[in-house]
PDB file of C-alpha atoms in Angstrom:
ATOM      1  CA  MET A 696      65.135  77.841 135.085  1.00  0.00           C
ATOM      2  CA  SER A 697      65.199  77.280 131.326  1.00  0.00           C
ATOM      3  CA  SER A 698      68.530  79.063 131.460  1.00  0.00           C
ATOM      4  CA  SER A 699      70.048  76.711 133.939  1.00  0.00           C
ATOM      5  CA  MET A 700      68.531  73.702 132.063  1.00  0.00           C
ATOM      6  CA  ASN A 701      70.049  74.959 128.849  1.00  0.00           C
ATOM      7  CA  GLU A 702      73.269  75.593 130.600  1.00  0.00           C
ATOM      8  CA  SER A 703      73.252  71.958 132.043  1.00  0.00           C
ATOM      9  CA  LYS A 704      72.220  70.434 128.681  1.00  0.00           C
ATOM     10  CA  ALA A 705      75.506  72.445 127.107  1.00  0.00           C
ATOM     11  CA  ASN A 706      77.590  71.112 129.758  1.00  0.00           C
ATOM     12  CA  ASN A 707      76.147  67.601 128.982  1.00  0.00           C
ATOM     13  CA  GLN A 708      76.925  67.957 125.495  1.00  0.00           C
ATOM     14  CA  LYS A 709      80.285  69.320 125.947  1.00  0.00           C
ATOM     15  CA  THR A 710      81.232  66.446 128.409  1.00  0.00           C
ATOM     16  CA  ALA A 711      79.885  63.672 125.880  1.00  0.00           C
ATOM     17  CA  MET A 712      82.049  65.256 122.800  1.00  0.00           C
ATOM     18  CA  ILE A 713      85.093  65.195 125.236  1.00  0.00           C
ATOM     19  CA  VAL A 714      84.571  61.785 126.361  1.00  0.00           C
ATOM     20  CA  SER A 715      83.743  60.708 122.705  1.00  0.00           C
ATOM     21  CA  ALA A 716      86.972  62.244 121.585  1.00  0.00           C
ATOM     22  CA  VAL A 717      89.126  60.583 124.267  1.00  0.00           C
ATOM     23  CA  VAL A 718      87.577  57.158 123.183  1.00  0.00           C
ATOM     24  CA  VAL A 719      88.313  57.617 119.587  1.00  0.00           C
ATOM     25  CA  GLY A 720      91.717  58.854 120.465  1.00  0.00           C
ATOM     26  CA  MET A 721      92.460  55.654 122.643  1.00  0.00           C
ATOM     27  CA  ILE A 722      91.236  53.534 119.932  1.00  0.00           C
ATOM     28  CA  GLY A 723      93.776  55.115 117.461  1.00  0.00           C
ATOM     29  CA  LEU A 724      96.322  54.803 119.892  1.00  0.00           C
ATOM     30  CA  SER A 725      95.692  51.013 120.282  1.00  0.00           C
ATOM     31  CA  PHE A 726      96.205  50.422 116.606  1.00  0.00           C
ATOM     32  CA  ALA A 727      99.262  52.458 116.680  1.00  0.00           C
ATOM     33  CA  ALA A 728     100.681  50.643 119.671  1.00  0.00           C
ATOM     34  CA  VAL A 729     101.747  47.329 118.028  1.00  0.00           C
ATOM     35  CA  PRO A 730     103.650  49.073 115.055  1.00  0.00           C
ATOM     36  CA  ALA A 731     105.301  51.583 117.621  1.00  0.00           C
ATOM     37  CA  TYR A 732     106.299  48.893 119.970  1.00  0.00           C
ATOM     38  CA  ARG A 733     107.935  46.775 117.075  1.00  0.00           C
ATOM     39  CA  ALA A 734     109.929  49.905 115.943  1.00  0.00           C
ATOM     40  CA  PHE A 735     110.987  50.740 119.489  1.00  0.00           C
ATOM     41  CA  CYS A 736     112.124  46.989 119.974  1.00  0.00           C
ATOM     42  CA  GLN A 737     114.102  47.139 116.433  1.00  0.00           C
ATOM     43  CA  VAL A 738     115.763  50.240 117.224  1.00  0.00           C
ATOM     44  CA  THR A 739     116.728  49.240 120.898  1.00  0.00           C
ATOM     45  CA  GLY A 740     116.974  45.708 120.931  1.00  0.00           C
ATOM     46  CA  TRP A 741     114.397  45.658 123.655  1.00  0.00           C
ATOM     47  CA  GLY A 742     113.133  42.337 124.745  1.00  0.00           C
ATOM     48  CA  GLY A 743     115.835  40.462 122.570  1.00  0.00           C
ATOM     49  CA  THR A 744     114.758  41.816 119.350  1.00  0.00           C
ATOM     50  CA  THR A 745     117.435  41.349 116.897  1.00  0.00           C
ATOM     51  CA  GLN A 746     118.674  44.065 114.195  1.00  0.00           C
ATOM     52  CA  ARG A 747     119.256  43.857 110.982  1.00  0.00           C
ATOM     53  CA  ALA A 748     122.384  44.665 108.913  1.00  0.00           C
ATOM     54  CA  GLU A 749     123.179  45.493 105.271  1.00  0.00           C
ATOM     55  CA  ALA A 750     126.794  43.824 105.522  1.00  0.00           C
ATOM     56  CA  GLU A 751     128.991  41.717 107.411  1.00  0.00           C
ATOM     57  CA  ALA A 752     130.839  43.234 110.353  1.00  0.00           C
ATOM     58  CA  VAL A 753     134.096  44.877 109.402  1.00  0.00           C
ATOM     59  CA  GLN A 754     136.130  43.656 112.558  1.00  0.00           C
ATOM     60  CA  VAL A 755     136.322  40.067 113.862  1.00  0.00           C
ATOM     61  CA  LEU A 756     137.411  39.927 117.682  1.00  0.00           C
ATOM     62  CA  GLU A 757     139.215  36.931 119.350  1.00  0.00           C
ATOM     63  CA  ARG A 758     136.418  36.544 121.852  1.00  0.00           C
ATOM     64  CA  LYS A 759     133.765  33.833 121.055  1.00  0.00           C
ATOM     65  CA  VAL A 760     130.370  33.211 121.633  1.00  0.00           C
ATOM     66  CA  THR A 761     128.119  30.030 121.060  1.00  0.00           C
ATOM     67  CA  VAL A 762     125.005  30.576 119.106  1.00  0.00           C
ATOM     68  CA  ARG A 763     122.157  27.977 120.129  1.00  0.00           C
ATOM     69  CA  PHE A 764     119.356  27.658 117.802  1.00  0.00           C
ATOM     70  CA  ASP A 765     115.546  27.160 118.921  1.00  0.00           C
ATOM     71  CA  SER A 766     112.272  26.630 117.254  1.00  0.00           C
ATOM     72  CA  THR A 767     108.509  26.525 117.877  1.00  0.00           C
ATOM     73  CA  VAL A 768     105.394  26.431 115.762  1.00  0.00           C
ATOM     74  CA  GLY A 769     102.457  28.524 116.579  1.00  0.00           C
ATOM     75  CA  ASN A 770      99.037  27.070 117.183  1.00  0.00           C
ATOM     76  CA  GLY A 771      97.182  26.604 114.005  1.00  0.00           C
ATOM     77  CA  LEU A 772     100.232  26.163 111.556  1.00  0.00           C
ATOM     78  CA  PRO A 773     100.616  22.390 110.251  1.00  0.00           C
ATOM     79  CA  TRP A 774     104.339  22.481 109.852  1.00  0.00           C
ATOM     80  CA  ARG A 775     107.160  20.764 111.373  1.00  0.00           C
ATOM     81  CA  PHE A 776     109.956  23.297 111.908  1.00  0.00           C
ATOM     82  CA  LYS A 777     113.513  22.661 113.545  1.00  0.00           C
ATOM     83  CA  PRO A 778     116.807  23.932 113.396  1.00  0.00           C
ATOM     84  CA  GLU A 779     119.454  22.031 111.356  1.00  0.00           C
ATOM     85  CA  GLN A 780     122.263  22.362 113.897  1.00  0.00           C
ATOM     86  CA  VAL A 781     122.148  22.794 117.538  1.00  0.00           C
ATOM     87  CA  SER A 782     124.763  25.417 117.948  1.00  0.00           C
ATOM     88  CA  GLN A 783     127.749  27.313 116.366  1.00  0.00           C
ATOM     89  CA  SER A 784     130.667  28.715 117.984  1.00  0.00           C
ATOM     90  CA  LEU A 785     132.229  31.608 116.341  1.00  0.00           C
ATOM     91  CA  HIS A 786     134.258  34.894 116.956  1.00  0.00           C
ATOM     92  CA  ILE A 787     132.256  37.992 117.875  1.00  0.00           C
ATOM     93  CA  GLY A 788     132.265  39.868 114.207  1.00  0.00           C
ATOM     94  CA  GLU A 789     132.349  36.669 112.300  1.00  0.00           C
ATOM     95  CA  THR A 790     129.719  35.896 110.024  1.00  0.00           C
ATOM     96  CA  GLY A 791     127.726  32.795 110.581  1.00  0.00           C
ATOM     97  CA  LEU A 792     125.232  30.856 108.264  1.00  0.00           C
ATOM     98  CA  ALA A 793     122.716  28.420 109.885  1.00  0.00           C
ATOM     99  CA  PHE A 794     119.570  26.639 108.371  1.00  0.00           C
ATOM    100  CA  TYR A 795     116.262  25.916 109.747  1.00  0.00           C
ATOM    101  CA  GLU A 796     114.015  23.221 107.969  1.00  0.00           C
ATOM    102  CA  ALA A 797     110.412  23.637 107.442  1.00  0.00           C
ATOM    103  CA  GLU A 798     107.790  21.157 106.224  1.00  0.00           C
ATOM    104  CA  ASN A 799     104.189  21.580 105.352  1.00  0.00           C
ATOM    105  CA  LEU A 800     102.302  18.451 106.842  1.00  0.00           C
ATOM    106  CA  THR A 801      99.160  19.356 105.039  1.00  0.00           C
ATOM    107  CA  ASP A 802      97.910  18.469 101.192  1.00  0.00           C
ATOM    108  CA  HIS A 803      97.515  22.327 100.514  1.00  0.00           C
ATOM    109  CA  PRO A 804      99.757  25.371 100.397  1.00  0.00           C
ATOM    110  CA  VAL A 805     100.179  26.915 103.768  1.00  0.00           C
ATOM    111  CA  THR A 806     101.879  30.446 104.567  1.00  0.00           C
ATOM    112  CA  GLY A 807     103.580  31.208 107.509  1.00  0.00           C
ATOM    113  CA  ARG A 808     105.614  33.979 108.947  1.00  0.00           C
ATOM    114  CA  ALA A 809     108.350  33.780 111.725  1.00  0.00           C
ATOM    115  CA  THR A 810     108.856  35.803 114.689  1.00  0.00           C
ATOM    116  CA  TYR A 811     112.299  35.906 116.354  1.00  0.00           C
ATOM    117  CA  ASN A 812     114.183  37.025 119.364  1.00  0.00           C
ATOM    118  CA  VAL A 813     117.472  36.336 121.319  1.00  0.00           C
ATOM    119  CA  SER A 814     118.149  35.568 124.817  1.00  0.00           C
ATOM    120  CA  PRO A 815     119.722  37.004 126.869  1.00  0.00           C
ATOM    121  CA  ALA A 816     117.391  39.981 125.900  1.00  0.00           C
ATOM    122  CA  LYS A 817     120.168  42.261 126.732  1.00  0.00           C
ATOM    123  CA  ALA A 818     122.154  40.749 123.521  1.00  0.00           C
ATOM    124  CA  GLY A 819     119.522  41.773 121.175  1.00  0.00           C
ATOM    125  CA  LEU A 820     120.947  45.074 120.329  1.00  0.00           C
ATOM    126  CA  TYR A 821     124.130  43.352 119.268  1.00  0.00           C
ATOM    127  CA  PHE A 822     122.770  40.323 117.245  1.00  0.00           C
ATOM    128  CA  ARG A 823     122.612  41.229 113.785  1.00  0.00           C
ATOM    129  CA  LYS A 824     120.916  39.435 110.858  1.00  0.00           C
ATOM    130  CA  ILE A 825     122.143  40.026 107.150  1.00  0.00           C
ATOM    131  CA  GLU A 826     119.593  37.659 105.547  1.00  0.00           C
ATOM    132  CA  CYS A 827     116.704  35.983 107.060  1.00  0.00           C
ATOM    133  CA  PHE A 828     113.587  33.739 105.996  1.00  0.00           C
ATOM    134  CA  CYS A 829     112.058  35.730 108.724  1.00  0.00           C
ATOM    135  CA  PHE A 830     112.012  38.821 106.863  1.00  0.00           C
ATOM    136  CA  THR A 831     108.955  37.808 104.681  1.00  0.00           C
ATOM    137  CA  GLU A 832     106.386  35.310 104.816  1.00  0.00           C
ATOM    138  CA  GLN A 833     107.032  31.827 103.380  1.00  0.00           C
ATOM    139  CA  THR A 834     104.454  29.634 101.428  1.00  0.00           C
ATOM    140  CA  LEU A 835     105.077  25.777 101.331  1.00  0.00           C
ATOM    141  CA  GLN A 836     103.245  23.734  98.888  1.00  0.00           C
ATOM    142  CA  PRO A 837     101.586  20.487 100.127  1.00  0.00           C
ATOM    143  CA  GLY A 838     104.150  18.269 101.682  1.00  0.00           C
ATOM    144  CA  GLU A 839     107.026  20.623 100.599  1.00  0.00           C
ATOM    145  CA  LYS A 840     110.262  20.544 102.957  1.00  0.00           C
ATOM    146  CA  VAL A 841     112.422  23.504 102.627  1.00  0.00           C
ATOM    147  CA  SER A 842     115.979  24.510 104.257  1.00  0.00           C
ATOM    148  CA  MET A 843     115.980  28.122 104.947  1.00  0.00           C
ATOM    149  CA  PRO A 844     119.208  30.025 105.723  1.00  0.00           C
ATOM    150  CA  VAL A 845     119.960  32.812 108.040  1.00  0.00           C
ATOM    151  CA  THR A 846     123.228  34.842 107.915  1.00  0.00           C
ATOM    152  CA  TYR A 847     124.060  36.656 111.182  1.00  0.00           C
ATOM    153  CA  PHE A 848     126.785  38.098 113.088  1.00  0.00           C
ATOM    154  CA  VAL A 849     127.476  39.412 116.780  1.00  0.00           C
ATOM    155  CA  ASP A 850     128.271  43.014 116.446  1.00  0.00           C
ATOM    156  CA  PRO A 851     131.904  43.573 117.796  1.00  0.00           C
ATOM    157  CA  GLU A 852     130.304  46.620 119.818  1.00  0.00           C
ATOM    158  CA  LEU A 853     129.032  44.143 122.335  1.00  0.00           C
ATOM    159  CA  ASN A 854     132.767  43.754 123.614  1.00  0.00           C
ATOM    160  CA  ASN A 855     132.538  47.333 124.691  1.00  0.00           C
ATOM    161  CA  ASP A 856     129.348  46.955 126.710  1.00  0.00           C
ATOM    162  CA  LYS A 857     130.483  45.907 130.138  1.00  0.00           C
ATOM    163  CA  HIS A 858     126.883  44.718 131.042  1.00  0.00           C
ATOM    164  CA  LEU A 859     127.431  41.780 128.676  1.00  0.00           C
ATOM    165  CA  ASP A 860     130.948  40.454 129.678  1.00  0.00           C
ATOM    166  CA  ASP A 861     129.121  37.449 131.192  1.00  0.00           C
ATOM    167  CA  VAL A 862     127.538  36.512 127.799  1.00  0.00           C
ATOM    168  CA  GLN A 863     129.098  33.625 126.708  1.00  0.00           C
ATOM    169  CA  THR A 864     125.904  31.873 124.823  1.00  0.00           C
ATOM    170  CA  ILE A 865     122.972  33.568 122.864  1.00  0.00           C
ATOM    171  CA  THR A 866     119.984  31.732 121.784  1.00  0.00           C
ATOM    172  CA  LEU A 867     118.263  32.514 118.614  1.00  0.00           C
ATOM    173  CA  SER A 868     114.666  31.579 118.768  1.00  0.00           C
ATOM    174  CA  TYR A 869     112.115  31.448 115.828  1.00  0.00           C
ATOM    175  CA  THR A 870     108.531  30.757 116.185  1.00  0.00           C
ATOM    176  CA  PHE A 871     106.500  30.251 113.063  1.00  0.00           C
ATOM    177  CA  PHE A 872     102.785  31.428 112.867  1.00  0.00           C
ATOM    178  CA  SER A 873     100.063  30.857 110.398  1.00  0.00           C
ATOM    179  CA  TRP A 874      99.909  33.716 107.756  1.00  0.00           C
ATOM    180  CA  ASP A 875      96.581  34.317 106.314  1.00  0.00           C
ATOM    181  CA  ASN A 876      96.378  37.259 103.738  1.00  0.00           C
ATOM    182  CA  GLY A 877      98.838  39.047 105.682  1.00  0.00           C
ATOM    183  CA  GLU A 878      97.110  38.814 109.070  1.00  0.00           C
ATOM    184  CA  ASP A 879      98.404  36.784 111.786  1.00  0.00           C
ATOM    185  CA  ALA A 880      95.850  35.672 114.290  1.00  0.00           C
ATOM    186  CA  ASP A 881      98.317  34.551 116.970  1.00  0.00           C
ATOM    187  CA  ALA A 882     101.188  36.826 116.572  1.00  0.00           C
ATOM    188  CA  ASP A 883     100.437  40.382 117.972  1.00  0.00           C
ATOM    189  CA  THR A 884     104.000  40.210 119.413  1.00  0.00           C
ATOM    190  CA  ASP A 885     107.479  39.702 117.988  1.00  0.00           C
ATOM    191  CA  THR A 886     108.041  37.224 120.511  1.00  0.00           C
ATOM    192  CA  ALA A 887     109.746  39.333 123.024  1.00  0.00           C
ATOM    193  CA  ALA A 888     110.148  36.679 125.426  1.00  0.00           C
ATOM    194  CA  GLU A 889     111.477  37.340 119.439  1.00  0.00           C
TER     195      GLU A 889
END
């Protein structure tokens, strides 16, 4: 009888160890999920995530697109944030320069960070940003108002993607969130809807 009790106890301990290992593994995967998802979106353009470019496009095509600009402010960020232009029309491959205005509405410094995306989402893989205020956090002093540039182009490869023949307008959207010590309370996503 004691042999079967010892065997049962050993099986229970083994099961407890396996369950504990699975729980620890799942917790580890949950912490890795957000960075892995962001990396996946950056590589594939999934969900309208734009791409970074080191230089301007080498080719400018005859085809034109209209780029519209949109902005929102996340809960808890006491800023006014808006695009300085409604839209720009440019040739595919042509470098565009747009500006967004941000203003701190408080009497103390506030740091924010922007997330971004484009729609239609299928165009995200071809929307390239060379310089952008969204690459780092922004700190505005009390009452400070700034004009922040974004330099971009639509990759000429878009013209070779038959699924994008219907794309005539691309909307570039930014959402600014409060950024406290590098931790963003609201932005577990890069707005994949960037």
